[in-house]
Coordinates of C-alpha atoms in Angstrom, one line a residue:
M1 CA -72.9 -28.7 -42.3
K2 CA -74.0 -27.5 -38.7
A3 CA -71.0 -27.0 -36.8
M4 CA -71.2 -29.9 -34.2
K5 CA -72.0 -28.4 -30.6
R6 CA -69.3 -28.4 -28.3
A7 CA -69.8 -31.0 -25.5
R8 CA -69.9 -29.7 -21.9
P9 CA -67.3 -30.9 -19.9
R10 CA -68.6 -33.6 -17.5
V11 CA -68.1 -32.7 -13.9
P12 CA -67.0 -35.6 -11.7
L13 CA -69.6 -36.5 -9.5
K14 CA -67.5 -35.6 -6.2
K15 CA -67.0 -32.2 -7.4
R16 CA -70.7 -32.1 -7.8
I17 CA -71.2 -33.0 -4.7
L18 CA -68.8 -30.8 -3.0
G19 CA -70.2 -27.6 -4.8
N20 CA -73.6 -28.1 -3.6
Y21 CA -72.5 -29.1 0.0
H22 CA -74.6 -26.5 1.6
W23 CA -77.8 -28.4 0.7
I24 CA -76.3 -31.5 1.9
I25 CA -75.8 -29.8 5.2
A26 CA -79.6 -28.1 5.2
A27 CA -80.7 -31.5 4.6
V28 CA -79.2 -33.1 7.1
T29 CA -79.7 -30.3 9.9
L30 CA -83.4 -30.7 8.7
L31 CA -83.2 -34.4 9.4
M32 CA -82.0 -34.1 13.2
L33 CA -84.8 -31.5 13.6
F34 CA -87.4 -33.7 12.1
I35 CA -86.5 -36.6 14.3
Y36 CA -84.8 -35.0 17.7
G37 CA -87.2 -32.3 17.8
G38 CA -90.7 -34.6 16.6
A39 CA -89.9 -37.0 19.2
A40 CA -89.3 -34.2 21.7
N41 CA -92.8 -32.7 21.0
N42 CA -94.3 -35.7 21.9
F43 CA -92.5 -36.8 24.9
S44 CA -95.0 -35.4 27.3
S45 CA -98.2 -35.5 25.6
L46 CA -97.9 -39.4 24.6
H47 CA -96.5 -40.6 27.6
I48 CA -97.7 -38.8 30.9
D49 CA -100.6 -41.0 31.5
P50 CA -99.1 -44.8 31.0
V51 CA -95.7 -43.9 32.1
S52 CA -97.2 -42.4 35.4
A53 CA -99.4 -45.4 35.7
D54 CA -96.7 -47.9 35.5
L55 CA -94.2 -46.3 37.8
K56 CA -96.9 -45.2 40.3
I57 CA -96.3 -41.6 40.1
S58 CA -99.0 -38.6 39.4
G59 CA -99.5 -36.7 36.3
T60 CA -98.0 -33.7 38.3
T61 CA -95.0 -35.5 39.3
F62 CA -94.2 -36.7 35.8
S63 CA -94.9 -32.8 34.8
L64 CA -92.5 -31.3 37.4
I65 CA -89.9 -33.9 36.4
Y66 CA -90.2 -32.9 32.6
S67 CA -90.0 -29.2 33.6
I68 CA -86.6 -30.1 34.7
K69 CA -85.6 -30.0 30.6
S70 CA -86.8 -26.7 30.1
I71 CA -84.5 -25.5 33.0
M72 CA -81.6 -27.6 31.5
A73 CA -82.2 -26.5 27.9
M74 CA -82.5 -22.7 29.4
I75 CA -79.0 -23.4 31.2
A76 CA -77.5 -24.9 28.1
S77 CA -78.9 -22.4 25.6
F78 CA -77.0 -19.3 28.0
F79 CA -73.6 -21.2 27.7
S80 CA -73.7 -22.8 24.3
G81 CA -72.2 -20.1 22.5
A82 CA -69.0 -20.8 24.3
I83 CA -69.6 -24.7 23.9
L84 CA -69.9 -24.5 20.0
K85 CA -67.1 -22.1 19.5
K86 CA -64.6 -24.7 21.2
F87 CA -65.7 -27.7 19.9
G88 CA -68.0 -27.0 17.1
F89 CA -71.6 -27.9 15.9
R90 CA -70.6 -31.1 14.2
Y91 CA -69.3 -33.0 17.5
T92 CA -71.3 -31.3 19.8
A93 CA -74.4 -32.1 18.4
S94 CA -73.1 -35.7 17.7
F95 CA -72.4 -36.1 21.3
F96 CA -75.7 -34.8 22.7
L97 CA -77.7 -36.8 19.9
L98 CA -75.7 -39.9 21.1
I99 CA -76.5 -38.7 24.8
S100 CA -80.1 -38.7 23.8
T101 CA -80.1 -42.1 22.0
V102 CA -79.0 -43.7 25.0
G103 CA -81.5 -41.6 27.3
Y104 CA -84.2 -42.9 25.1
I105 CA -83.2 -46.4 25.2
C106 CA -82.9 -46.0 29.3
L107 CA -86.5 -44.8 29.1
S108 CA -87.8 -47.8 27.4
V109 CA -86.4 -50.3 30.3
M110 CA -86.8 -48.1 33.2
K111 CA -88.3 -49.4 36.3
T112 CA -88.1 -46.5 38.8
P113 CA -88.8 -42.6 38.2
L114 CA -85.3 -41.6 39.1
V115 CA -84.0 -42.6 35.5
L116 CA -86.8 -40.1 33.9
V117 CA -85.0 -37.6 36.3
L118 CA -81.8 -38.5 35.1
V119 CA -82.6 -38.7 31.5
C120 CA -84.5 -35.3 31.5
F121 CA -81.1 -33.9 32.9
A122 CA -78.8 -35.1 30.1
M123 CA -81.8 -34.3 27.5
G124 CA -82.6 -31.0 28.7
A125 CA -79.2 -30.0 28.1
A126 CA -79.3 -31.8 24.5
S127 CA -82.3 -29.6 23.5
S128 CA -80.1 -26.6 23.1
F129 CA -77.6 -28.0 20.8
C130 CA -80.0 -30.2 18.6
G131 CA -82.7 -27.7 18.3
T132 CA -83.1 -23.9 17.4
T133 CA -79.7 -22.9 19.1
G134 CA -77.5 -25.8 17.0
A135 CA -79.7 -25.1 13.5
T136 CA -79.5 -21.3 13.7
N137 CA -75.5 -21.6 14.2
I138 CA -75.0 -24.1 11.4
I139 CA -77.2 -22.6 8.7
S140 CA -76.1 -18.9 9.7
D141 CA -72.6 -20.5 9.0
W142 CA -72.9 -22.2 5.7
F143 CA -75.5 -19.8 4.3
H144 CA -75.2 -16.0 3.9
R145 CA -78.0 -16.0 0.8
H146 CA -81.5 -17.5 1.6
R147 CA -80.6 -17.7 5.2
G148 CA -84.2 -17.1 6.3
T149 CA -85.9 -19.3 3.9
V150 CA -83.6 -22.1 4.7
L151 CA -83.7 -21.8 8.4
G152 CA -87.7 -21.5 7.7
F153 CA -87.9 -24.9 6.2
V154 CA -85.2 -26.6 8.7
S155 CA -87.2 -25.3 12.0
A156 CA -90.6 -26.3 10.2
A157 CA -89.5 -29.5 10.5
T158 CA -89.7 -30.0 14.1
G159 CA -93.7 -29.7 13.6
L160 CA -93.8 -32.0 10.7
G161 CA -91.5 -34.7 12.4
G162 CA -93.8 -34.4 15.4
S163 CA -97.0 -35.3 13.3
V164 CA -95.1 -38.2 11.8
M165 CA -93.2 -39.3 14.8
C166 CA -96.9 -39.5 16.7
I167 CA -98.0 -42.1 14.0
A168 CA -95.2 -44.2 14.2
Q169 CA -94.8 -43.7 17.9
S170 CA -98.8 -44.6 18.8
A171 CA -98.3 -47.8 16.6
A172 CA -95.4 -48.8 18.4
M173 CA -97.2 -48.0 21.8
K174 CA -100.2 -50.2 20.5
R175 CA -97.7 -53.1 20.1
F176 CA -95.0 -52.7 22.8
T177 CA -96.7 -50.6 25.0
W178 CA -95.0 -47.1 25.9
R179 CA -91.5 -48.9 26.0
G180 CA -91.6 -49.3 22.4
S181 CA -92.3 -45.5 21.7
F182 CA -89.3 -44.7 23.7
M183 CA -87.3 -47.6 22.0
L184 CA -88.3 -46.5 18.7
C185 CA -86.8 -42.8 19.4
G186 CA -83.6 -44.1 20.6
I187 CA -83.2 -46.0 17.2
C188 CA -84.1 -43.1 15.2
C189 CA -81.8 -40.6 17.2
G190 CA -79.0 -43.4 16.7
V191 CA -79.5 -43.3 13.0
I192 CA -79.3 -39.6 12.9
T193 CA -76.1 -39.2 15.3
L194 CA -74.2 -41.3 12.8
L195 CA -75.4 -39.2 9.7
A196 CA -74.6 -36.1 11.7
F197 CA -70.9 -37.2 12.6
L198 CA -70.5 -38.7 9.4
I199 CA -71.6 -35.5 6.8
L200 CA -72.0 -32.3 8.9
R201 CA -68.9 -30.1 8.8
N202 CA -68.7 -26.6 11.2
K203 CA -67.9 -24.4 8.8
P204 CA -67.4 -24.5 4.9
R205 CA -63.8 -23.1 5.0
D206 CA -63.3 -27.1 6.5
M207 CA -63.8 -27.9 3.0
G208 CA -62.1 -25.2 1.3
L209 CA -65.7 -23.6 0.3
E210 CA -67.2 -20.3 1.1
A211 CA -70.8 -19.9 2.8
Y212 CA -73.6 -19.9 0.2
G213 CA -74.0 -16.5 -1.4
E214 CA -71.1 -14.9 0.7
G215 CA -70.2 -11.4 -0.2
E216 CA -72.9 -11.1 -2.9
E217 CA -75.4 -7.8 -3.4
I218 CA -77.9 -8.0 -5.5
T219 CA -79.3 -4.6 -6.8
G220 CA -82.5 -3.5 -7.9
K221 CA -86.3 -5.1 -6.7
R222 CA -84.0 -7.8 -5.3
R223 CA -81.7 -6.0 -3.4
R224 CA -80.3 -7.5 -0.4
I225 CA -77.4 -5.9 1.8
S226 CA -74.3 -8.3 1.6
E227 CA -73.9 -10.0 5.2
R228 CA -70.2 -9.6 4.5
A229 CA -70.7 -6.2 4.9
F230 CA -72.0 -6.2 8.5
P231 CA -69.9 -8.0 10.6
G232 CA -70.8 -6.2 13.5
M233 CA -69.2 -6.2 17.2
P234 CA -67.2 -8.9 19.1
M235 CA -69.0 -10.2 22.0
E236 CA -66.9 -8.2 24.6
K237 CA -68.0 -5.0 23.0
L238 CA -71.4 -6.4 22.3
S239 CA -72.1 -7.4 26.1
R240 CA -71.5 -3.6 27.0
S241 CA -74.1 -2.5 24.6
P242 CA -77.5 -1.4 25.7
S243 CA -79.1 -2.8 22.7
F244 CA -77.9 -6.0 23.6
Y245 CA -79.8 -6.2 26.8
L246 CA -82.9 -4.3 25.3
M247 CA -83.0 -7.2 23.0
L248 CA -82.8 -9.8 25.8
L249 CA -85.7 -7.8 27.6
C250 CA -87.8 -7.5 24.3
T251 CA -86.9 -11.7 23.5
F252 CA -88.7 -12.6 26.6
L253 CA -91.5 -10.4 26.9
S254 CA -92.6 -11.4 23.2
C255 CA -92.3 -15.1 24.1
L256 CA -94.0 -14.6 27.5
G257 CA -96.9 -12.8 25.4
I258 CA -97.0 -15.8 23.3
Y259 CA -96.6 -18.6 25.5
L260 CA -99.4 -17.3 27.9
A261 CA -101.6 -18.6 25.4
F262 CA -99.8 -21.4 23.5
N263 CA -100.6 -24.4 25.6
T264 CA -103.9 -23.1 27.2
I265 CA -106.0 -22.5 23.8
F266 CA -107.7 -26.4 23.9
P267 CA -108.6 -26.2 27.6
F268 CA -109.5 -22.3 27.0
L269 CA -112.1 -23.0 23.7
N270 CA -113.0 -26.2 25.6
K271 CA -114.0 -25.8 29.0
D272 CA -113.8 -21.6 29.7
C273 CA -115.8 -21.2 26.3
N274 CA -117.9 -24.4 26.2
Y275 CA -117.3 -24.8 22.7
G276 CA -116.8 -28.6 23.2
E277 CA -113.5 -31.0 22.6
D278 CA -114.3 -31.4 19.0
K279 CA -114.3 -27.9 18.1
A280 CA -111.5 -27.0 20.3
A281 CA -109.4 -29.8 18.7
S282 CA -110.1 -28.7 15.2
L283 CA -109.2 -25.5 16.2
Q284 CA -105.7 -26.7 17.6
S285 CA -105.2 -29.0 14.7
A286 CA -105.5 -26.1 12.5
M287 CA -103.2 -23.8 14.4
M288 CA -100.4 -26.5 14.2
L289 CA -100.6 -26.9 10.6
L290 CA -100.8 -23.3 9.8
F291 CA -97.7 -22.8 12.2
T292 CA -95.7 -25.0 9.9
G293 CA -96.5 -22.6 7.0
T294 CA -95.8 -19.5 8.9
K295 CA -92.6 -20.6 9.8
L296 CA -91.6 -20.8 5.8
L297 CA -93.4 -17.2 5.4
V298 CA -91.5 -15.9 7.9
G299 CA -88.0 -17.1 6.9
F300 CA -88.8 -16.2 3.4
F301 CA -89.8 -12.9 3.8
S302 CA -87.2 -11.9 6.2
D303 CA -84.5 -12.5 3.5
R304 CA -86.8 -10.4 1.2
I305 CA -87.8 -7.3 3.5
G306 CA -85.7 -7.5 6.3
A307 CA -85.8 -9.5 9.8
A308 CA -86.7 -6.4 11.6
K309 CA -90.0 -5.8 9.5
V310 CA -91.2 -9.1 10.0
N311 CA -90.7 -9.2 13.4
T312 CA -92.9 -6.0 13.8
T313 CA -95.6 -7.9 12.0
C314 CA -95.5 -10.9 14.0
V315 CA -95.8 -8.5 17.4
I316 CA -98.6 -6.6 15.8
F317 CA -100.4 -9.8 15.1
G318 CA -99.8 -11.2 18.3
A319 CA -101.3 -8.6 20.4
A320 CA -104.3 -8.4 17.9
S321 CA -105.0 -12.1 17.9
L322 CA -104.8 -12.5 21.6
L323 CA -106.9 -9.5 22.5
L324 CA -109.5 -11.3 19.9
L325 CA -108.8 -14.5 21.3
A326 CA -110.0 -13.4 24.9
L327 CA -113.1 -11.5 23.2
S328 CA -114.3 -14.8 21.6
K329 CA -115.6 -16.2 24.8
T330 CA -118.2 -13.3 24.6
Y331 CA -118.2 -13.1 20.9
G332 CA -118.7 -16.7 19.7
Y333 CA -116.4 -19.3 18.0
G334 CA -116.0 -17.6 14.8
L335 CA -114.0 -14.7 16.2
A336 CA -112.2 -17.7 18.1
W337 CA -111.4 -19.0 14.3
V338 CA -110.1 -15.6 13.5
A339 CA -108.1 -15.1 16.3
V340 CA -106.0 -18.4 16.1
V341 CA -105.5 -17.9 12.4
L342 CA -104.3 -14.5 13.1
Y343 CA -102.1 -15.9 16.2
T344 CA -100.2 -18.6 14.2
V345 CA -98.6 -15.6 12.4
S346 CA -97.2 -14.7 15.8
I347 CA -96.0 -17.9 17.0
P348 CA -92.5 -17.4 15.1
L349 CA -91.7 -14.9 17.7
V350 CA -90.5 -18.2 19.7
T351 CA -88.7 -19.8 17.3
I352 CA -86.8 -18.4 13.9
T353 CA -87.5 -14.7 14.4
V354 CA -85.3 -14.4 17.1
P355 CA -81.9 -15.5 15.5
L356 CA -82.7 -14.0 12.5
L357 CA -83.6 -10.7 13.9
A358 CA -80.4 -10.7 16.2
F359 CA -78.4 -11.7 13.1
S360 CA -79.7 -8.6 11.5
L361 CA -78.9 -6.1 14.4
F362 CA -75.8 -7.6 15.6
G363 CA -74.3 -9.2 12.6
Y364 CA -72.1 -12.3 12.4
K365 CA -69.0 -11.7 14.4
A366 CA -70.4 -12.9 17.6
Q367 CA -73.5 -14.8 16.6
T368 CA -72.0 -17.7 18.1
Q369 CA -72.0 -16.3 21.8
Y370 CA -75.1 -14.4 21.4
T371 CA -77.6 -16.6 19.7
G372 CA -77.4 -18.9 22.7
K373 CA -78.2 -16.3 25.0
F374 CA -81.4 -15.0 22.9
I375 CA -82.9 -18.8 23.0
A376 CA -82.3 -18.9 26.9
A377 CA -84.6 -16.0 27.2
I378 CA -87.2 -17.8 24.9
Y379 CA -86.9 -20.9 27.5
A380 CA -86.9 -18.6 30.6
A381 CA -90.4 -17.3 29.2
S382 CA -91.6 -20.6 28.5
F383 CA -91.0 -21.9 31.9
L384 CA -92.7 -19.0 33.5
A385 CA -95.7 -18.6 31.4
S386 CA -97.4 -22.0 31.9
P387 CA -97.6 -21.2 35.9
L388 CA -98.7 -18.0 35.3
S389 CA -101.7 -18.5 32.9
N390 CA -102.9 -21.3 35.3
L391 CA -102.3 -19.1 38.1
I392 CA -104.5 -16.3 36.5
R393 CA -107.1 -19.0 35.8
D394 CA -107.4 -20.1 39.3
L395 CA -107.6 -16.6 40.3
F396 CA -110.1 -15.4 37.9
G397 CA -111.6 -18.7 36.6
S398 CA -110.9 -18.2 33.0
Y399 CA -107.7 -18.0 30.7
Q400 CA -109.3 -14.9 29.3
Y401 CA -107.7 -12.8 31.7
A402 CA -104.2 -14.2 30.8
Y403 CA -105.1 -13.3 27.0
F404 CA -105.6 -9.6 27.9
L405 CA -102.1 -9.6 29.6
A406 CA -100.3 -11.2 27.2
A407 CA -101.9 -8.8 24.7
A408 CA -100.7 -5.7 26.8
I409 CA -97.3 -7.1 27.3
L410 CA -97.0 -7.5 23.2
A411 CA -98.6 -4.2 22.7
A412 CA -96.0 -2.8 25.3
D413 CA -93.1 -4.7 23.7
L414 CA -93.8 -3.2 20.1
F415 CA -92.4 -0.1 21.3
L416 CA -89.8 -1.3 23.1
Y417 CA -88.8 -3.4 19.6
L418 CA -89.0 -0.1 17.8
L419 CA -86.5 1.8 20.5
L420 CA -84.1 -1.7 20.1
Y421 CA -83.8 -0.9 16.2
K422 CA -83.0 2.4 16.8
M423 CA -80.2 1.9 19.5
A424 CA -78.9 -1.2 17.8
K425 CA -78.3 1.0 14.8
R426 CA -76.7 3.9 16.7
D427 CA -74.5 1.3 18.9
N428 CA -73.0 -0.2 15.4
Q429 CA -72.3 3.6 14.2
R430 CA -70.4 4.2 17.3
Y431 CA -68.4 0.7 16.8
S432 CA -67.7 1.7 13.3
S433 CA -66.7 5.1 13.8
A434 CA -64.3 3.8 16.9
E435 CA -62.9 1.1 14.7

């Protein structure tokens, strides 16, 4: 008689959930960026014309008011480290999601541009904590293994959320005008506020857990360096390190180069190159679709080959693609396709490569403080890029020359990044020796 197989002990459901709580954290964070980030992506593009008409303001005035969001996001990001360290991600994100919920509801019933100004102030501050800065903070606390891959999936949710929310908001606008679109965003933000408050926890130790993969070292072809082995410097030491300020400069320059083209590709192809709206729109759509995929790939390969190598690759692709994009005005639509496909590989420079590279260079000890400062550099580049690219077009008659400038900026920044990698390694070695 065959021996009966010993039945495996049944693990209680609560214990199974607790053991996989890392993935629950990732799922809720992804949903937060899907809803909040998706709605934020459509804020200006869907509402600028109908809101301006109803409030009797010009599109330029609407854009100027909307720019308040970028300014406030930059300021909030700079100070986000101290706020997150004091209050934790759970309470901070829940608070600002609630602020955004109230903000969208106020927008849905506003009668004066003053409401738009006040809401842009509040939601600009919320953008930092409910966007990349906040997501990077909580994912890095909960994941030591697969950090880049998980962060890639989570950050990609903003693009997918923008597409889905665009469809839903457009339907709401057709039935209830633009006010219905804002109300829909308010309801969705209200739901995710409740989920964030009830489910999110700041750190694994709050639930008696460890970060996923904490302390692991895998040798061989899939070797990874243990995150526990690289705490890095505390912020008071890091703030006196030359590599920290070089990282700020490199981040600003690389993001400036990318943003000089990001919002101008459609008008460049449509008007400057005379390819027409259909061809320009097809390239714009392809770019956004491919961008979602490149975020995932950048996160995945950062885990496999290192964030520095991935970041360097993105900078090289950015410089080459912008040069080709500028030349496509002379050499045709086919070259524009090649340029845009290559350009999508570089766009993660303004999203997930920054926190992943910073973590690999400076460790986890001061991560909460330094991440917001690097994200602030991204917002600063975004704020400057739009008026600069349009000024160049006004002076020279085409965005082509802005792309030449952007390619030159990224080429120079490549050498600064290579210098940064050496300086950061040297600074960490000096600090370790002193300790």
